[in-house]
Coordinates of C-alpha atoms in Angstrom, one line a residue:
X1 CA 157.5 -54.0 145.9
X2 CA 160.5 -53.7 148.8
X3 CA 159.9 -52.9 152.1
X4 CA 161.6 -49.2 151.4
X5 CA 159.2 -48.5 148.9
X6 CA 157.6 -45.3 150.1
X7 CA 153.7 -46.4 150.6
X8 CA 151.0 -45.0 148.7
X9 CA 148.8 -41.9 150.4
X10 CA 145.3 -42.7 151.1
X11 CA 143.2 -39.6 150.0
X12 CA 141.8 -37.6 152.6
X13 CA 138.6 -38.1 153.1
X14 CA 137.9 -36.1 155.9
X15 CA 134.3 -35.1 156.2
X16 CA 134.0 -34.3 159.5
X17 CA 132.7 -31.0 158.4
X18 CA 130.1 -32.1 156.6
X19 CA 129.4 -35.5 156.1
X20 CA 127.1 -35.3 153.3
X21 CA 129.9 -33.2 150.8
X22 CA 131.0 -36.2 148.5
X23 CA 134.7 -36.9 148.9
X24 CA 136.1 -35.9 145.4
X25 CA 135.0 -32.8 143.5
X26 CA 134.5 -34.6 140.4
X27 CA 131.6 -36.5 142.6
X28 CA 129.7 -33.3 143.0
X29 CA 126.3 -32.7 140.6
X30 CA 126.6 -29.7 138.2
X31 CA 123.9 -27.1 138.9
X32 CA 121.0 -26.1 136.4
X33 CA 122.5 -22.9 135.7
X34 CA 125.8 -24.9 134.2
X35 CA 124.1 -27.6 131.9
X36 CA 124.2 -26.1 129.0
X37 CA 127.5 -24.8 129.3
X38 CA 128.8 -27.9 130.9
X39 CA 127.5 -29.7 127.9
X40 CA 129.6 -28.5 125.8
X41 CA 133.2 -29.1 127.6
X42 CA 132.4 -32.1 129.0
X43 CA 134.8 -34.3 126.8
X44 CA 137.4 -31.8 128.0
X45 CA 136.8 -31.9 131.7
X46 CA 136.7 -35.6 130.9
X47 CA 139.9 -35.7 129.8
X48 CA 141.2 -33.3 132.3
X49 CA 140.2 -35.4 134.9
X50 CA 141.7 -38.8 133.3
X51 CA 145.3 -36.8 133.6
X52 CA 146.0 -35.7 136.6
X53 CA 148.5 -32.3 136.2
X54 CA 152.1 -32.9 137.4
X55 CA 153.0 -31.0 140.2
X56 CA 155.7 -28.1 139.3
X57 CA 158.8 -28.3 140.7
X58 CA 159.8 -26.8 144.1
X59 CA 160.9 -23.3 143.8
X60 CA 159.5 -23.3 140.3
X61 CA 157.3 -21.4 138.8
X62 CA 155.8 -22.6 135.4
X63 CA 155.3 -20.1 132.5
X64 CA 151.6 -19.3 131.5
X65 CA 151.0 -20.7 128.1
X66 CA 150.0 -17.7 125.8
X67 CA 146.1 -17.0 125.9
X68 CA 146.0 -18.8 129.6
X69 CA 145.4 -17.4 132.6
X70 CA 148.7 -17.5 135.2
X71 CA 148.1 -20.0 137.9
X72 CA 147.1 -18.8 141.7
X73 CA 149.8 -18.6 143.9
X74 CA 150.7 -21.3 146.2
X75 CA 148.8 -21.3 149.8
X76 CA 145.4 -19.9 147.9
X77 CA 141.6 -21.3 147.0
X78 CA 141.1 -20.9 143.5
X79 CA 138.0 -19.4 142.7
X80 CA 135.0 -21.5 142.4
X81 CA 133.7 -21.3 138.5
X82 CA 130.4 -19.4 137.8
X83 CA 127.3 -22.0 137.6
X84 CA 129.0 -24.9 140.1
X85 CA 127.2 -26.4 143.2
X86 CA 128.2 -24.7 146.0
X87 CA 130.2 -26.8 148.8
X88 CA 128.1 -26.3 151.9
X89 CA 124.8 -27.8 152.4
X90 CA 123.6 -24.0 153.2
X91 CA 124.3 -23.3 149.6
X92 CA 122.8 -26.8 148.2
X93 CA 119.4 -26.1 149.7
X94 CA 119.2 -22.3 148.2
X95 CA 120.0 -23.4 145.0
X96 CA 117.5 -26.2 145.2
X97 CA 114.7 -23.5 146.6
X98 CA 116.2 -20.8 143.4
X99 CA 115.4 -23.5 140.7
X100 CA 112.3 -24.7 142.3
X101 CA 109.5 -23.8 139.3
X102 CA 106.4 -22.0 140.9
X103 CA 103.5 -23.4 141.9
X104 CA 101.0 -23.6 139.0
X105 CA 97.3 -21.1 139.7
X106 CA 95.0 -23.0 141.8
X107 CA 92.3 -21.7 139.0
X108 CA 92.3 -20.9 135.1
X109 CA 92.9 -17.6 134.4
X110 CA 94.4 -16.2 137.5
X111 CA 98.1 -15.7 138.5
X112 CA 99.7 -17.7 141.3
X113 CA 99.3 -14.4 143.6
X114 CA 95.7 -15.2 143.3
X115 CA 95.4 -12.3 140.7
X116 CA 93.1 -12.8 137.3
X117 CA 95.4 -12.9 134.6
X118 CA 92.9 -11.6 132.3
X119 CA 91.9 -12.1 128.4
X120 CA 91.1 -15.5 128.3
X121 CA 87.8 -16.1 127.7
X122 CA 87.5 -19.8 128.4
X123 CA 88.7 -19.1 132.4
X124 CA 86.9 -20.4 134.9
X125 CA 85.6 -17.5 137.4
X126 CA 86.4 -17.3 140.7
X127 CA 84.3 -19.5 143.8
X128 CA 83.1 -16.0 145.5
X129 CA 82.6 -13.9 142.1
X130 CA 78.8 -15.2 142.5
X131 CA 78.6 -13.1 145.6
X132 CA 79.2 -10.2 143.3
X133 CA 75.9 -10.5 141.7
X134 CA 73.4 -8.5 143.3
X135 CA 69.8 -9.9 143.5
X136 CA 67.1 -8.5 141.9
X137 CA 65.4 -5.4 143.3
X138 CA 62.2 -7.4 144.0
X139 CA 64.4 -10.1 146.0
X140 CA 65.5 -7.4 147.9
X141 CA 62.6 -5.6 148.6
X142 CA 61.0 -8.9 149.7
X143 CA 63.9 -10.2 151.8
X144 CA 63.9 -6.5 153.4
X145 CA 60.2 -6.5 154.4
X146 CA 60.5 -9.8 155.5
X147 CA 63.3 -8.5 158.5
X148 CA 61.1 -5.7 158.9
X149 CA 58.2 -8.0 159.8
X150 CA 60.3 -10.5 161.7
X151 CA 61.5 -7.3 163.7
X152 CA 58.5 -6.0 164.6
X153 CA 57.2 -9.8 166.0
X154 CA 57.0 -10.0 169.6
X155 CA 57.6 -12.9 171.1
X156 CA 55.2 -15.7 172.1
X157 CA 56.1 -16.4 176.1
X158 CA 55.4 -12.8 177.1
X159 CA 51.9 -12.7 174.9
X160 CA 51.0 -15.9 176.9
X161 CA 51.6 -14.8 180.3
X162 CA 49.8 -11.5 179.6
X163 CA 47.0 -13.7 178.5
X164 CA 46.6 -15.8 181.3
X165 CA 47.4 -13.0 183.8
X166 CA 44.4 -11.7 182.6
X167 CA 42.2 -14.7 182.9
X168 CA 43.2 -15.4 186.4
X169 CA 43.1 -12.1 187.7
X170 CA 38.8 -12.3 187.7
X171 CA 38.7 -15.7 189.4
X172 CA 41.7 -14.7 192.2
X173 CA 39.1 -11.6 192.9
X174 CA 36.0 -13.7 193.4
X175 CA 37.8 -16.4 195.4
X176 CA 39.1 -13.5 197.7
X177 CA 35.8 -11.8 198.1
X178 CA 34.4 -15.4 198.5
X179 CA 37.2 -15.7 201.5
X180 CA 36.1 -12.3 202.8
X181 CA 32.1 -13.3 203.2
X182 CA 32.9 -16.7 204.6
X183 CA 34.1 -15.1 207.8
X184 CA 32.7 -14.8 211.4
X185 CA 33.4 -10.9 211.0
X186 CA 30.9 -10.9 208.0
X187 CA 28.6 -13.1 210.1
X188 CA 28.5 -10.4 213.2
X189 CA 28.4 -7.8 210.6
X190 CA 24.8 -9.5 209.4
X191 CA 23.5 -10.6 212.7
X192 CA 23.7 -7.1 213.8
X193 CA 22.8 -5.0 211.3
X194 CA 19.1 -2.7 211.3
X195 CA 16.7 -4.5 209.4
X196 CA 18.4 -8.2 209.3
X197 CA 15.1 -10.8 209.9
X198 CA 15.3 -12.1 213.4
X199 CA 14.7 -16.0 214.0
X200 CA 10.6 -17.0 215.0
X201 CA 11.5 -20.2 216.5
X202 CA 13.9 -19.1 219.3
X203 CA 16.9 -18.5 217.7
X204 CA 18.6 -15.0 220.0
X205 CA 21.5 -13.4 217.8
X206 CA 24.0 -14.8 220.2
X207 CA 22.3 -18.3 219.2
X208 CA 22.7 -17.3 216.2
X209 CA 26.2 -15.8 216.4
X210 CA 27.7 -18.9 218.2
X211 CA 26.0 -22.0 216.0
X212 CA 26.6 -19.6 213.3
X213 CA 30.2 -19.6 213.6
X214 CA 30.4 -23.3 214.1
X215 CA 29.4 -23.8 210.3
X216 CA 31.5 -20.7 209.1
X217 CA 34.5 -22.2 210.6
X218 CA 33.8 -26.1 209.3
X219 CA 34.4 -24.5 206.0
X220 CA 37.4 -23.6 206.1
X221 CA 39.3 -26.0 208.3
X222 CA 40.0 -29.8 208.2
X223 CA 37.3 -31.0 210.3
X224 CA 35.1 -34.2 209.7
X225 CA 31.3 -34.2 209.5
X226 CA 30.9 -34.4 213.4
X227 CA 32.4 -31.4 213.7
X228 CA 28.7 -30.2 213.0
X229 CA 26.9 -33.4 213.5
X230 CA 27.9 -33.9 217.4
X231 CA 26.5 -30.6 218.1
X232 CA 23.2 -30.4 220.3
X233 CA 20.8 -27.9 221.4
X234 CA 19.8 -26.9 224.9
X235 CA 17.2 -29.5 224.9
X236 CA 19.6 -32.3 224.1
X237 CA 18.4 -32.5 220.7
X238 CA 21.0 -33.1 217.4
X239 CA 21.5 -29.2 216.4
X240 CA 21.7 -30.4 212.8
X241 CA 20.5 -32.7 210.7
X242 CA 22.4 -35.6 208.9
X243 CA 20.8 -34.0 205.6
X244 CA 22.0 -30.6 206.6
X245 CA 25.6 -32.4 207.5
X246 CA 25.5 -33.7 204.3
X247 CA 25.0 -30.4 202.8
X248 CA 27.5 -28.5 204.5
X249 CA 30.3 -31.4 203.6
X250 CA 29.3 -30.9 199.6
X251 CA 29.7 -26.9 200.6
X252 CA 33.0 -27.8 202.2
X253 CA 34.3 -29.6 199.0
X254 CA 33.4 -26.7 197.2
X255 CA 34.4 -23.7 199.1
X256 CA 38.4 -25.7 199.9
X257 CA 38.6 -26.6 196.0
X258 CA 38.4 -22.9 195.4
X259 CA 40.2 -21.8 197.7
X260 CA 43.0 -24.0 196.7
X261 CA 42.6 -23.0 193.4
X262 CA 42.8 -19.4 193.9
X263 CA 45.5 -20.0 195.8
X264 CA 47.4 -21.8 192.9
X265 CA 46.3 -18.8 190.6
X266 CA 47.9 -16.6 192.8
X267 CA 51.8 -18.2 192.7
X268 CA 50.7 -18.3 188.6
X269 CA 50.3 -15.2 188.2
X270 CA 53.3 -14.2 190.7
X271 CA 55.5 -16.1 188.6
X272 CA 53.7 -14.6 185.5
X273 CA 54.4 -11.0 187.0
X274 CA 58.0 -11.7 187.7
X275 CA 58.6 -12.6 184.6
X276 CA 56.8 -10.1 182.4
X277 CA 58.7 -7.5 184.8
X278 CA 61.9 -8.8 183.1
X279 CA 61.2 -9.6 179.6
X280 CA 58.1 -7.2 178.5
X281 CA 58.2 -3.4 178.9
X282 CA 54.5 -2.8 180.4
X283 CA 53.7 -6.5 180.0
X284 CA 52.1 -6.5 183.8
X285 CA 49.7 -3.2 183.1
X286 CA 48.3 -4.7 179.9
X287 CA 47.7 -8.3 181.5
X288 CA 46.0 -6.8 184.6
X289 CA 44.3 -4.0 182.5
X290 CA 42.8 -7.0 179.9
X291 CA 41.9 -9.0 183.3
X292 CA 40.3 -5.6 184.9
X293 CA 37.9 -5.5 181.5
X294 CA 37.0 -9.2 181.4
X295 CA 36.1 -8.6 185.8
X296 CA 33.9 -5.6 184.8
X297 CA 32.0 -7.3 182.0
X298 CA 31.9 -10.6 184.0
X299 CA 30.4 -9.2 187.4
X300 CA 28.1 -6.5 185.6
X301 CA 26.7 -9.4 183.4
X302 CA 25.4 -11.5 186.7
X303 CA 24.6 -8.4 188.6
X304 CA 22.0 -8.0 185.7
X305 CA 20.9 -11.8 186.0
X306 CA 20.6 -11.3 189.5
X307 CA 18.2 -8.4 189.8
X308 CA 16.2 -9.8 187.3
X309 CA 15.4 -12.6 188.8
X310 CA 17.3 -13.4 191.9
X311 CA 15.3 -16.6 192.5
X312 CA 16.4 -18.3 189.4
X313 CA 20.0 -16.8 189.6
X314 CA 20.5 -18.7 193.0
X315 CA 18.7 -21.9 192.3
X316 CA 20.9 -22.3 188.6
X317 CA 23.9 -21.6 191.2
X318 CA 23.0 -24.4 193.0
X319 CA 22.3 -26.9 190.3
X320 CA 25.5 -26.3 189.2
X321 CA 27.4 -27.6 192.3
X322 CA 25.4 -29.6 194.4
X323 CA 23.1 -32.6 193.6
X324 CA 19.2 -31.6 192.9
X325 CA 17.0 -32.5 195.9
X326 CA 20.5 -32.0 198.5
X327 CA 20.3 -28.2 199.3
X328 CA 16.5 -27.8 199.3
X329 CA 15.3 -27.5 203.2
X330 CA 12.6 -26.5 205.6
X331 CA 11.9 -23.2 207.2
X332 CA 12.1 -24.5 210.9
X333 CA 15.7 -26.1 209.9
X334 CA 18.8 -24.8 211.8
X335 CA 20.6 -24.0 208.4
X336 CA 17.6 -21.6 207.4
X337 CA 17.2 -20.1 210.8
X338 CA 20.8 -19.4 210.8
X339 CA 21.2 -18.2 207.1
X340 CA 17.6 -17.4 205.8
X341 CA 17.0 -15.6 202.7
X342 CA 18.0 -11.7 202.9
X343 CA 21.7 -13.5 204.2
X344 CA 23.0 -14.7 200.5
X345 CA 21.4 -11.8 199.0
X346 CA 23.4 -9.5 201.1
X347 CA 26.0 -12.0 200.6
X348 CA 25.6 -12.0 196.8
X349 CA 25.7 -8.1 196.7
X350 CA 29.0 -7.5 199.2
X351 CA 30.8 -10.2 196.7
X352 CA 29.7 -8.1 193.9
X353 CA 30.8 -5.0 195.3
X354 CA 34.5 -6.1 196.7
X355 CA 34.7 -7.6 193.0
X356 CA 33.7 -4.4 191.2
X357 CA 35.7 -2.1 193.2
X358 CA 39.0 -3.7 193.1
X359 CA 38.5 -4.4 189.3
X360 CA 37.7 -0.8 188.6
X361 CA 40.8 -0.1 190.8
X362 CA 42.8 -2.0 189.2
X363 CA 41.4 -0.5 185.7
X364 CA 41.8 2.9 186.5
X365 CA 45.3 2.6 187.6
X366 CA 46.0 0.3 184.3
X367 CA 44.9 2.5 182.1
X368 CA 46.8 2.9 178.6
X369 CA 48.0 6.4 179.2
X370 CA 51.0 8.5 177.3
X371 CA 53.2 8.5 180.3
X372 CA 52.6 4.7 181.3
X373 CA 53.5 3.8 177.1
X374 CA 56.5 5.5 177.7
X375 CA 55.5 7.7 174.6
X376 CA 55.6 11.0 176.8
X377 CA 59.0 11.0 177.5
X378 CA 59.7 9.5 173.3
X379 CA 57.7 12.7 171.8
X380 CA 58.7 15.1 174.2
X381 CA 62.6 14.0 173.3
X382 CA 62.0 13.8 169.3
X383 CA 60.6 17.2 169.6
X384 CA 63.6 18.7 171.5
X385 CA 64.9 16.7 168.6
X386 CA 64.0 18.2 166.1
X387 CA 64.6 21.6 167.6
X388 CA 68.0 21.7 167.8
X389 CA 68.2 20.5 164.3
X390 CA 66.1 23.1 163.0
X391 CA 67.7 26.0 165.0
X392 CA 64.4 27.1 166.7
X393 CA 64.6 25.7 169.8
X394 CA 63.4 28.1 172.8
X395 CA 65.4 29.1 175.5
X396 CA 63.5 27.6 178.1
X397 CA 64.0 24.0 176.4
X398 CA 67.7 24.5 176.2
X399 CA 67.6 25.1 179.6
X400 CA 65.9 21.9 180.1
X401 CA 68.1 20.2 178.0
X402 CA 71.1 21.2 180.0
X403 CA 69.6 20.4 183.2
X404 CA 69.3 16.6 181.8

């Protein structure tokens, strides 16, 4: 090989279009479409590609053998042949996706749409066929009474606070009317009165009035015992005894445990007020309406022990708070002479009454009528109602109608 020897061409392999097309044709995979056909010619194109065509010469146009078709002209693509991979990777990737097979069904039986092919009896049925299947009509009678019932349930909170609105509601009224009697007002009110016994050892009403309202107001503030005990009488003398201090400290401890308790009923039942006032229609009338009943039956019950034998009623009254032997005195002591007998029975009696009253207050104002129900306005709106529906209504209840 001389130096003028022209040089062999290197094939162009240019691929800067597309770097994954292979560099000869022959390189390129058939298709699907083309393997049977392919099959059949493949010694041919074998052979075809072992001998390259010679070129024709220039100017020159060859003769079409007889049966052939006559070549393309020179500067044209021949056509690409039916069933070939296409040249772009565009093309490559549709006619992977064409000969893609479908997706087998996801269940015996039913199309890949998700449709039941139908016929086969062996198929399994569908995951939400079962929901198909209605119950029995038992089952469904008992599952509807069942909502029915769980409908018509209340809740619990609302039942509770009603309950205990209505226990606290009698104690809150005897606490107050306890507060009300434990009073210098009440005191002057006593002292003064016709017919109130007067003191036969010396005792005027303004004695009475003043060393009266020393032991009225020990109750109820936060006083020791001397409060009482360092009081002395005009002849220098203790005014009360240490027993009678003793007393009146037990008394104390009484009367400030109630009132604290009322007082803590009272925020109770605040808070059980507000709170029936949002979550149960009428919850606060029944609650004080229940409490109203159980004051009425409470105070009339001890009224009854009480004029049957008012003795007995105030000594068991006694024994229930104080220490036997610690509230029994003399008639010449200062306690007696300031509060003797006819005192806690007028006492007993105006408790009674302020009790009473404001339960049968509160009862008649409670009371379980239509309107309060909230069934007035219900009837008197199913029967216009029905009214209209029927045709019949009068003129005067149209006219009410509109006006709503």
């Amino acid at each position: 090989m001389s130096d003028k020897s022209p040089k062999p061409q290197e094939p162009d392999t240019d691929v800067h279009d597309d770097p994954d097309e292979p560099a000869f044709e022959w390189m390129k995979p058939a298709s699907s479409g083309a393997t049977s056909a392919a099959g059949n010619s493949a010694p041919a194109d074998a052979a075809t590609r072992a001998q390259p065509a010679p070129s024709a010469p220039t100017g020159s146009q060859p003769a079409a053998p007889t049966g052939t078709q006559p070549a393309a002209p020179t500067g044209t693509q021949p056509a690409a042949p039916t069933g070939t991979q296409p040249e772009s990777r565009a093309g490559r990737k549709a006619a992977e996706a064409a000969e893609t097979e479908p997706e087998p069904p996801l269940f015996a039986g039913s199309s890949p749409a998700g449709k039941p092919t139908g016929g086969a009896s062996h198929s399994e049925p569908l995951p939400t066929s079962a929901l198909q299947v209605r119950p029995p009509e038992e089952e469904v009678a008992r599952r509807n009474a069942e909502r029915e019932q769980a409908a018509k349930v209340k809740p619990l909170a609302p039942r509770i606070f009603q309950v205990l609105l209505a226990i606290f509601f009698p104690i809150i009224l005897l606490v107050l009317a306890v507060r009300a009697v434990a009073s210098p007002l009440f005191l002057w009110i006593e002292y003064n009165r016709p017919g109130f016994p007067g003191d036969g050892y010396g005792f005027s009403t303004e004695d009475r009035m003043t060393y009266g309202s020393y032991a009225v107001d020990y109750l109820s503030n936060w006083a020791g015992p001397r409060y009482l005990g360092g009081l002395v009488h005009e002849d220098g003398n203790q005014l009360f005894k240490d027993s009678e201090v003793s007393h009146m400290a037990d008394v104390k401890l009484v009367i400030l445990s109630s009132f604290g308790a009322g007082l803590l009923l009272i925020i109770l039942s605040f808070i059980a007020i507000m709170y029936l006032r949002k979550k149960s229609d009428g919850g606060v009338r029944r609650g004080l309406f229940a409490g109203s009943i159980v004051t009425l039956v409470i105070i009339i019950g001890l009224a009854v022990l009480a004029v049957l034998s008012w003795q007995q009623f105030f000594t068991e009254f006694h024994r229930i708070f104080f220490a036997s032997g610690t509230w029994t005195f003399s008639l010449e002591d200062t306690l007696i002479r300031l509060f003797p007998g006819q005192f806690w029975v007028d006492a007993g009696i105006v408790i009674g009454a302020l009790v009473f009253l404001a339960a049968t207050v509160t009862f008649i104002l409670t009371w379980p009528t239509r309107r309060r129900r909230g069934l007035g306005a219900k009837s008197a709106d199913a029967d216009e109602t029905a009214d209209v529906e029927a045709g019949t209504a009068d003129p005067t209840k149209e006219s009410a109608i509109t006006k709503r």
